[in-house]
Tab-separated table of C-alpha atoms and ligand atoms in Angstrom:
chain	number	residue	atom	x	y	z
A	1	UNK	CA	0.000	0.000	0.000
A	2	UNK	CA	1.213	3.356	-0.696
A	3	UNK	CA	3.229	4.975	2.532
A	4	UNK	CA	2.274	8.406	3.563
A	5	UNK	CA	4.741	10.585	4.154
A	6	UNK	CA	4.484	14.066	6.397
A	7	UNK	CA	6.300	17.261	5.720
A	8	UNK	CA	7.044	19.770	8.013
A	9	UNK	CA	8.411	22.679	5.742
A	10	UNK	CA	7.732	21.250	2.648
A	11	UNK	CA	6.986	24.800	1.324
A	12	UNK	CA	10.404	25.482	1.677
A	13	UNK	CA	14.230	25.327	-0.232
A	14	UNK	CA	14.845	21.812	0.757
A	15	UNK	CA	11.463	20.634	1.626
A	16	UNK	CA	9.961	21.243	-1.495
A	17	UNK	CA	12.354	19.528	-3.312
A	18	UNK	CA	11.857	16.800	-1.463
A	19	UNK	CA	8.411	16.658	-2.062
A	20	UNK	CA	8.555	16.321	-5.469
A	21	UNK	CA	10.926	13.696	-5.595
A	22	UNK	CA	8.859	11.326	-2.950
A	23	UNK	CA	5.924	12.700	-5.194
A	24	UNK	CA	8.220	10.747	-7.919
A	25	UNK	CA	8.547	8.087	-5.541
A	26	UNK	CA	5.089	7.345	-5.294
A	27	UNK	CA	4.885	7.917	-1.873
A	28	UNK	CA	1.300	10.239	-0.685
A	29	UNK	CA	2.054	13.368	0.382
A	30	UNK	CA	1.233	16.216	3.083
A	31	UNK	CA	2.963	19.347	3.160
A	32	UNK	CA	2.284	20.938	7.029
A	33	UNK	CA	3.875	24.731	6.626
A	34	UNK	CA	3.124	27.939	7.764
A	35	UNK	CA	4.486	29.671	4.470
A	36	UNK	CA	6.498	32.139	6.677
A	37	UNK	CA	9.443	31.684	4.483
A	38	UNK	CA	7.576	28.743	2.276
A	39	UNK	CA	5.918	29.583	-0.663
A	40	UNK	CA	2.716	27.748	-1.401
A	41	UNK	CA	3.721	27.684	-5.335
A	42	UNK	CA	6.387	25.506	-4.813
A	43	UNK	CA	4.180	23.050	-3.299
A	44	UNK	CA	2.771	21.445	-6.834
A	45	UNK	CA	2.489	17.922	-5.563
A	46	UNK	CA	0.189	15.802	-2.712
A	47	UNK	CA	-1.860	17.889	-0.235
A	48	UNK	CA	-1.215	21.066	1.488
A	49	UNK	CA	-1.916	22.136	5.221
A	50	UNK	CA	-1.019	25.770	6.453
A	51	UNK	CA	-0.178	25.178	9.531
A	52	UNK	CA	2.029	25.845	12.300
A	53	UNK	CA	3.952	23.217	14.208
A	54	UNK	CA	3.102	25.375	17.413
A	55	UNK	CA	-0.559	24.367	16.719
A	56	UNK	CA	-0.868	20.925	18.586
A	57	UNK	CA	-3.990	20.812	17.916
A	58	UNK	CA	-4.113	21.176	14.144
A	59	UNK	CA	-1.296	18.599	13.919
A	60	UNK	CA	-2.982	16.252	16.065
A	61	UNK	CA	-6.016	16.579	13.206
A	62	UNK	CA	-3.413	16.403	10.320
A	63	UNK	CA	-2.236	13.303	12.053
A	64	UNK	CA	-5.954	11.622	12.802
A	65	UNK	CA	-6.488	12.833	9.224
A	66	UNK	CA	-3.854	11.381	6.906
A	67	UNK	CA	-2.314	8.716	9.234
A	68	UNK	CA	1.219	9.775	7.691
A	69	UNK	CA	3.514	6.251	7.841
A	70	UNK	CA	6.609	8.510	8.409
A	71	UNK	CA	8.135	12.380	9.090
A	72	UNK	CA	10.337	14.486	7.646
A	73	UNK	CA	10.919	17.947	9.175
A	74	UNK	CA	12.441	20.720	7.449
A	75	UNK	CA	10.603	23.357	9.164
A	76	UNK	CA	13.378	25.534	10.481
A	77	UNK	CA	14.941	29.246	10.836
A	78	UNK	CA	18.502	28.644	9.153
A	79	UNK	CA	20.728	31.765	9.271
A	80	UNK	CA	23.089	31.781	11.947
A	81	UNK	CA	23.870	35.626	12.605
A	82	UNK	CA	19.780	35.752	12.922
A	83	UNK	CA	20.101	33.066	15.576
A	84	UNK	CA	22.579	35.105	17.276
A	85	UNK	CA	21.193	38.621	17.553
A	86	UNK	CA	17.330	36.218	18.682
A	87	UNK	CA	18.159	33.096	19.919
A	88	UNK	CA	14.615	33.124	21.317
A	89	UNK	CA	12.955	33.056	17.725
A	90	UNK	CA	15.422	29.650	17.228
A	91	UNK	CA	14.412	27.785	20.242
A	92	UNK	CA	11.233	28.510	19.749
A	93	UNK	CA	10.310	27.143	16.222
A	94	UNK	CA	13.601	25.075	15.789
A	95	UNK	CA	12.972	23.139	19.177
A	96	UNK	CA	9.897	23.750	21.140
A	97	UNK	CA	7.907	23.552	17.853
A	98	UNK	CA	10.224	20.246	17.197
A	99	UNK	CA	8.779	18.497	20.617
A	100	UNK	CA	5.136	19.361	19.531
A	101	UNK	CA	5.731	17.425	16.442
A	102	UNK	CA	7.427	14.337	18.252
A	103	UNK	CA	4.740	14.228	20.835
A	104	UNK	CA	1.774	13.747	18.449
A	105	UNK	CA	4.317	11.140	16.436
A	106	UNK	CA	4.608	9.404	19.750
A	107	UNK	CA	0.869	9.641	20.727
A	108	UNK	CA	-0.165	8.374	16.656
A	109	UNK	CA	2.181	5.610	16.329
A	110	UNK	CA	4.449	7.206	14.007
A	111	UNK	CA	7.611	5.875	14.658
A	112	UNK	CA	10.183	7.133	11.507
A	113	UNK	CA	11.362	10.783	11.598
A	114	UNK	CA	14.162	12.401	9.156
A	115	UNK	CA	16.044	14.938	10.065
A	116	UNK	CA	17.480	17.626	8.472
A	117	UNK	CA	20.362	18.342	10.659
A	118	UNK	CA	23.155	20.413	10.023
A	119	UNK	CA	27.115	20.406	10.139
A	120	UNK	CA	27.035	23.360	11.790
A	121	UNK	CA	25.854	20.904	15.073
A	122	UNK	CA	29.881	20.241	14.605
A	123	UNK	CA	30.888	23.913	15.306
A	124	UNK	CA	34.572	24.619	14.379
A	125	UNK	CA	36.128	21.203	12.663
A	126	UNK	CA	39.527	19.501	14.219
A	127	UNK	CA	39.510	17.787	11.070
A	128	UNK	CA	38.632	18.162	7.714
A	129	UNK	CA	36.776	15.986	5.972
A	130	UNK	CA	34.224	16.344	8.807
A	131	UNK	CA	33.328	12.490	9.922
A	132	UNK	CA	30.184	11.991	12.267
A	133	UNK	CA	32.074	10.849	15.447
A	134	UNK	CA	33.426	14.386	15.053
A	135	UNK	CA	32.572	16.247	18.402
A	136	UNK	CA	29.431	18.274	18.151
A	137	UNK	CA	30.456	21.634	19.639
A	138	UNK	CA	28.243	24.137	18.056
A	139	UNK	CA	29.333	27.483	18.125
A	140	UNK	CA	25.966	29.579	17.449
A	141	UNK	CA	22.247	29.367	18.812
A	142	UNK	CA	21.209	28.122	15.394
A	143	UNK	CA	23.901	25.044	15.210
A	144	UNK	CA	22.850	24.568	19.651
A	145	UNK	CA	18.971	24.157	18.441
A	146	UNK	CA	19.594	21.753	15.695
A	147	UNK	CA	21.658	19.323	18.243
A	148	UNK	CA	18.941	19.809	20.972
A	149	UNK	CA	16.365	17.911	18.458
A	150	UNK	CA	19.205	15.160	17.784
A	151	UNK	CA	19.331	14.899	21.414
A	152	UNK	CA	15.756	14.686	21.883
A	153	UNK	CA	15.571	12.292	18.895
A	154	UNK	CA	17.893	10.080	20.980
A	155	UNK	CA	15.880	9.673	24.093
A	156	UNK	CA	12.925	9.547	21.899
A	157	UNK	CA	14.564	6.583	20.325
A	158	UNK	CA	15.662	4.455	23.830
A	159	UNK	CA	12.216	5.040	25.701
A	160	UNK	CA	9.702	5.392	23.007
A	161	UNK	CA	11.200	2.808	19.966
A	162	UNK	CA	10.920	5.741	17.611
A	163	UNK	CA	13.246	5.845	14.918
A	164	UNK	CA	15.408	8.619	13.018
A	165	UNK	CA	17.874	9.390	10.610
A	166	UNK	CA	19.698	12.878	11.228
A	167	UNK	CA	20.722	14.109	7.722
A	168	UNK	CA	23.476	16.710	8.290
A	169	UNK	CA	23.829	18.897	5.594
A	170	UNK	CA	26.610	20.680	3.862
A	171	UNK	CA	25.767	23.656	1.834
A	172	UNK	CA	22.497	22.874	-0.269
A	173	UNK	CA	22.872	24.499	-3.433
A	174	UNK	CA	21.024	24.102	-6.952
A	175	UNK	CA	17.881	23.697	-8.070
A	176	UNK	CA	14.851	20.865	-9.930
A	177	UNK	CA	16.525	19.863	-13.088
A	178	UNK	CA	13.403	20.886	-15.428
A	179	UNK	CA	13.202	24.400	-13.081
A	180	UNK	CA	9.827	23.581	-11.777
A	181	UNK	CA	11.387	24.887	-8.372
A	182	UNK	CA	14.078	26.318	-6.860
A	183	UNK	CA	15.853	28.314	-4.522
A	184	UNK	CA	14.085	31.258	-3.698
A	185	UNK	CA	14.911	33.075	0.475
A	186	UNK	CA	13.282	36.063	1.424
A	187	UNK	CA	15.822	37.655	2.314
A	188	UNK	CA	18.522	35.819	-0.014
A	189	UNK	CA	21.819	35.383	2.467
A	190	UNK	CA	23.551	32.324	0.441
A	191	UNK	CA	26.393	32.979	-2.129
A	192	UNK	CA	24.876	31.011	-4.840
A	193	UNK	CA	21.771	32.933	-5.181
A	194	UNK	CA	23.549	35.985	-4.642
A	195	UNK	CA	25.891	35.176	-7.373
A	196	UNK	CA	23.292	34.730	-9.927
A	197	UNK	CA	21.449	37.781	-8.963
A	198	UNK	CA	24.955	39.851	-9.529
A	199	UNK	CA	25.646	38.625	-12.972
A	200	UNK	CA	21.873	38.914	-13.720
A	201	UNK	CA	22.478	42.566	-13.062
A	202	UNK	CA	19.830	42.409	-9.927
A	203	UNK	CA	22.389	43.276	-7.911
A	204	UNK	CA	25.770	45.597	-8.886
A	205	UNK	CA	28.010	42.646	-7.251
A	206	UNK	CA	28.770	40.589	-4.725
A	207	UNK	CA	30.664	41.030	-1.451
A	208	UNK	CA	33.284	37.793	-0.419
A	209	UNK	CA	33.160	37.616	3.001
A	210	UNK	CA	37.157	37.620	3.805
A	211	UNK	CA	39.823	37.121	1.969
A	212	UNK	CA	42.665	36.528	4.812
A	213	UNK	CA	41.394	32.713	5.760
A	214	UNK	CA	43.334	30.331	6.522
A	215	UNK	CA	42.637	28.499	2.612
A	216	UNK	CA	44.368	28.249	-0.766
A	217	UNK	CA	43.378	31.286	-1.861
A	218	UNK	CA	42.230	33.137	1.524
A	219	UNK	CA	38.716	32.773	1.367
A	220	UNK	CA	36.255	30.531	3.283
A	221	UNK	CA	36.126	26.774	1.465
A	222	UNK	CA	32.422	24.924	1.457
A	223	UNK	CA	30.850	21.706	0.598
A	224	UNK	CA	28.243	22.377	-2.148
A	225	UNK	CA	25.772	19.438	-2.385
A	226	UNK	CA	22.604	19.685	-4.880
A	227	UNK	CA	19.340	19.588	-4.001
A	228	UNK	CA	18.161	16.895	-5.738
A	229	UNK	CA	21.271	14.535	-4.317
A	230	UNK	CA	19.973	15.678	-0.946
A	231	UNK	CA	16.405	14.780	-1.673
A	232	UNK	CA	17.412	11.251	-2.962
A	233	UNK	CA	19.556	10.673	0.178
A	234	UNK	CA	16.061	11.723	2.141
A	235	UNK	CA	14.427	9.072	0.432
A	236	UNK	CA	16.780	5.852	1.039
A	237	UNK	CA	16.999	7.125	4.147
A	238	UNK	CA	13.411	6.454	4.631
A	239	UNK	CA	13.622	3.454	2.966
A	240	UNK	CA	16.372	2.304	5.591
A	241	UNK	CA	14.098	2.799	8.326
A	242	UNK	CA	11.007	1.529	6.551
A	243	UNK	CA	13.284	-1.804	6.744
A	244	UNK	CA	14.028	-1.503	9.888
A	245	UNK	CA	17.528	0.331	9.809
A	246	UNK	CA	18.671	1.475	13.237
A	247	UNK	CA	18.796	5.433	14.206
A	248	UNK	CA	21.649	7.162	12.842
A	249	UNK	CA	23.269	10.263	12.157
A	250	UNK	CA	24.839	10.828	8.726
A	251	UNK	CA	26.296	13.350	6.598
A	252	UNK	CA	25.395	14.929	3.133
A	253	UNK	CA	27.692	16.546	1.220
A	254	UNK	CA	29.790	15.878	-1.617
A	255	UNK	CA	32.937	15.753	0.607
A	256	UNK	CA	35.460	18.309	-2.080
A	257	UNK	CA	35.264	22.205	-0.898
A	258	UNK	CA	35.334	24.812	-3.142
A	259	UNK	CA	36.378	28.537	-2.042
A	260	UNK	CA	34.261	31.054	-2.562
A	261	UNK	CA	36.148	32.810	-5.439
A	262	UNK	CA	35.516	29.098	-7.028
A	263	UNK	CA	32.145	29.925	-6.653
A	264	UNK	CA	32.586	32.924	-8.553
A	265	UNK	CA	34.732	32.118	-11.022
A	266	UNK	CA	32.260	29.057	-12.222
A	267	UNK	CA	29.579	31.005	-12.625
A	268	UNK	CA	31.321	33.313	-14.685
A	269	UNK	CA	31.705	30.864	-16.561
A	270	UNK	CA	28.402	29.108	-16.473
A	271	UNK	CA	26.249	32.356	-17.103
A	272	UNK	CA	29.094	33.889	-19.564
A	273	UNK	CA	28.387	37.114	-17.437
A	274	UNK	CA	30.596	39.675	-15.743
A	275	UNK	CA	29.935	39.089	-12.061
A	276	UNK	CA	31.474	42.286	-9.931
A	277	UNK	CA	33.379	41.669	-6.263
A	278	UNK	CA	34.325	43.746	-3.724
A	279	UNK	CA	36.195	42.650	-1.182
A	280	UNK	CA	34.755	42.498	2.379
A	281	UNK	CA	35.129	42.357	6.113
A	282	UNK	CA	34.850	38.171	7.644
A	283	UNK	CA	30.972	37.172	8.630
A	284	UNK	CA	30.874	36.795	12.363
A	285	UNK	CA	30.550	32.422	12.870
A	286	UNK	CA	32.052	31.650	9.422
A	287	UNK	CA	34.022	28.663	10.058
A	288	UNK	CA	37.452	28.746	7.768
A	289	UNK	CA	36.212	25.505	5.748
A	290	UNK	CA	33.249	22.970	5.744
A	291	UNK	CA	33.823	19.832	3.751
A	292	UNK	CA	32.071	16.573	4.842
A	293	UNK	CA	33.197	13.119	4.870
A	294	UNK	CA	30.671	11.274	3.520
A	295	UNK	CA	31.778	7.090	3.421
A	296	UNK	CA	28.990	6.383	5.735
A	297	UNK	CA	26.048	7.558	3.391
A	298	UNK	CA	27.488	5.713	0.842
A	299	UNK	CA	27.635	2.571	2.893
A	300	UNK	CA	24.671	2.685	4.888
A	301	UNK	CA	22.314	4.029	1.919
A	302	UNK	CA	24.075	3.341	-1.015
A	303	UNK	CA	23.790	6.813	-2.039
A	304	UNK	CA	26.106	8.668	-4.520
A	305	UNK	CA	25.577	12.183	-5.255
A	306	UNK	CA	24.291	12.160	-9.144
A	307	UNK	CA	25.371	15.859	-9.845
A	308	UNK	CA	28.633	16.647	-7.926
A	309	UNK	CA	30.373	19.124	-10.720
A	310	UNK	CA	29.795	22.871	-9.155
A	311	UNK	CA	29.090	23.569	-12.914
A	312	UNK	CA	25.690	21.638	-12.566
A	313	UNK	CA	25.262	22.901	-9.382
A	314	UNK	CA	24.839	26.585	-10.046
A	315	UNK	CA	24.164	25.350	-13.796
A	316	UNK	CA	20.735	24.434	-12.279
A	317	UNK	CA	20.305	27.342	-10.170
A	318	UNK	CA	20.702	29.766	-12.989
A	319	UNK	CA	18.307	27.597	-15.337
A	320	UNK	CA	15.797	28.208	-12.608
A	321	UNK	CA	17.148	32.117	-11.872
A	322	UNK	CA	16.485	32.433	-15.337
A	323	UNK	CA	12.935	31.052	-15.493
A	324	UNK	CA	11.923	32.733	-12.308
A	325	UNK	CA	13.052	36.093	-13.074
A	326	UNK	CA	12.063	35.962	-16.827
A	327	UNK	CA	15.487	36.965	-18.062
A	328	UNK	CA	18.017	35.704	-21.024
A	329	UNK	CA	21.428	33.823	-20.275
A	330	UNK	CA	22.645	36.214	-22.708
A	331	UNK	CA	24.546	33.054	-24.210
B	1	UDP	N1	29.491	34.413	1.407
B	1	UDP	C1	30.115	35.525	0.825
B	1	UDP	N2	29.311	36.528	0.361
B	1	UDP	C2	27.946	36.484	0.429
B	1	UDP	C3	27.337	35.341	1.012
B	1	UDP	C4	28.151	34.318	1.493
B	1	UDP	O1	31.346	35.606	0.739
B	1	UDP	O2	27.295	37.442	-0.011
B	1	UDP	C5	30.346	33.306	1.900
B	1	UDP	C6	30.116	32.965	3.358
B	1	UDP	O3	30.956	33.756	4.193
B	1	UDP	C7	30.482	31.482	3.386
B	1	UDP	C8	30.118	30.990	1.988
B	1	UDP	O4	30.000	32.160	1.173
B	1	UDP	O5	31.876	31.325	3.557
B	1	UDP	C9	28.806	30.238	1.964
B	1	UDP	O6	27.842	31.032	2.635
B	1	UDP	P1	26.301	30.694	2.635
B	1	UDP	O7	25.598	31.789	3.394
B	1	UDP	O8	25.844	30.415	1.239
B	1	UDP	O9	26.201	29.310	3.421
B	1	UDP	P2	26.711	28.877	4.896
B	1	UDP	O10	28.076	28.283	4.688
B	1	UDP	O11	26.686	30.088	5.767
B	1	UDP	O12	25.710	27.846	5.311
């Protein structure tokens, strides 16, 4: 029978695409999001609640409603200086939102939760690749509130028999291969999308972030994964615990960095634009470089990432820059 699947955030960057692709799956569908940063067009597949995961009681009707089989929670604040200047905001949604969501899992029956985690639970890396028996020292409120829900998830897991797989994510970047969706942050803090919106001509450049780190060419070096690999890696992961996989915590990234004058410099090429930099001050929290190690994805879900090359990376974004802001490549 088909499994029904519930997403918190699936209105969102990373949710949405992994709607679709469990949408491709055949898996049913509920998207549960309170299109604060979601956007209900993205959401083209299965059902749609709005909702708010502070609303027990809506989720407990969701819940009674669509007897979802599994969860999958990407309904998060993400920027870390935000989480810095309001931690409140972060342990608010990010956790105390989190524990409504478990407890109506826990009174329902559902027993198989993904996720999405972050490598910033690791705070500043001893060693590069990052593995997952790396200590998890985060360094900002946004990094503390992800590894609060992968603590709850744990005693969750040893006194309730509930189940999870923490995805920890490197830098998502890209977008749907046929541009049916994207990235699209309101406000727009990652370099990708703010890339692509300088050699658009949205914006008159972009600003790198430091240029006196402690990396080949002095500026800060990250681990670009696309969205789509991510959103496969969501769905063996379910898989896994559908057949009966234990908990565990794994990382998704592509495990090779790229600075972010690489960044630049590819999508000069890819968009055959002039993209303008100026050179600026270091962003307060930036660790140095972010790559993950990534062995134990491939062994315990047998997942590869299908579109490693940066070129298809921001190759995809820009298809879907293009389409979204109804401008030529210029190519
Ligand atoms: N960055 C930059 N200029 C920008 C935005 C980001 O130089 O306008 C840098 C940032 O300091 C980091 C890298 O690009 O080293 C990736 O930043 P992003 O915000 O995309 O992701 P994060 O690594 O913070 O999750």
């Amino acid at each position: 029978m088909k499994k029904n699947i519930f997403i918190a955030g699936g209105a969102g960057y990373i949710g949405s695409h992994l709607n679709l692709a469990a949408h491709e799956r055949g898996y049913g569908t509920v998207v549960y999001d309170n299109l604060v940063y979601g956007h209900k067009s993205a959401v083209q597949w299965g059902d749609f609640v709005l909702g708010d995961l502070e609303d027990i009681k809506q989720l407990r009707l969701v819940f009674r409603h669509f007897r979802p089989d599994a969860v999958m929670h990407f309904a998060a604040y993400a920027c870390v200086g935000e989480s810095v200047a309001e931690p409140e905001k972060y342990y608010l949604n990010n956790v105390a939102a989190t524990l409504n969501l478990l407890r109506v899992m826990r009174e329902a029956g559902c027993r198989d939760f993904i996720f999405s985690s972050t490598c910033a639970t690791y705070g500043i890396p001893r060693q590069t690749p990052i593995t997952e028996d790396h200590p998890q020292v985060p360094v900002n409120p946004y990094g503390r509130s992800k590894l609060m829900v992968e603590n709850m998830l744990a005693d969750y897991a040893a006194a309730y028999g509930m189940r999870h797989v923490n995805l920890r994510y490197f830098n998502a970047a890209g977008a749907d291969r046929r541009s049916r969706i994207g990235e699209d942050h309101q406000p727009e803090t990652h370099l990708i999308p703010l890339v692509l919106d300088a050699a658009a001509g949205k914006k008159p450049g972009v600003s790198v972030f430091g240029t006196d780190y402690d990396t080949p060419d002095g500026t800060c070096v990250r681990d670009y994964i696309h969205v789509e690999d991510l959103a496969q890696a969501h769905l063996l992961a379910l898989e896994y615990l559908f057949d009966g996989g234990e908990s565990i915590s794994l990382n998704l990234g592509n495990g090779q960095g790229y600075s972010v004058k690489e960044v630049i410099d590819c999508a000069r090429a890819v968009t055959g634009r002039e993209i303008r930099v100026t050179e600026g001050p270091r962003r307060a929290g930036d660790p140095p470089a972010l790559v993950g190690g990534t062995e134990l994805a491939a062994r315990v879900l047998g997942w590869r990432p299908a579109l490693p090359r940066l070129e298809d990376i921001i190759g995809t974004a820009w298809a879907w820059h293009k389409k979204r802001f109804g401008h030529e490549s210029g190519n």
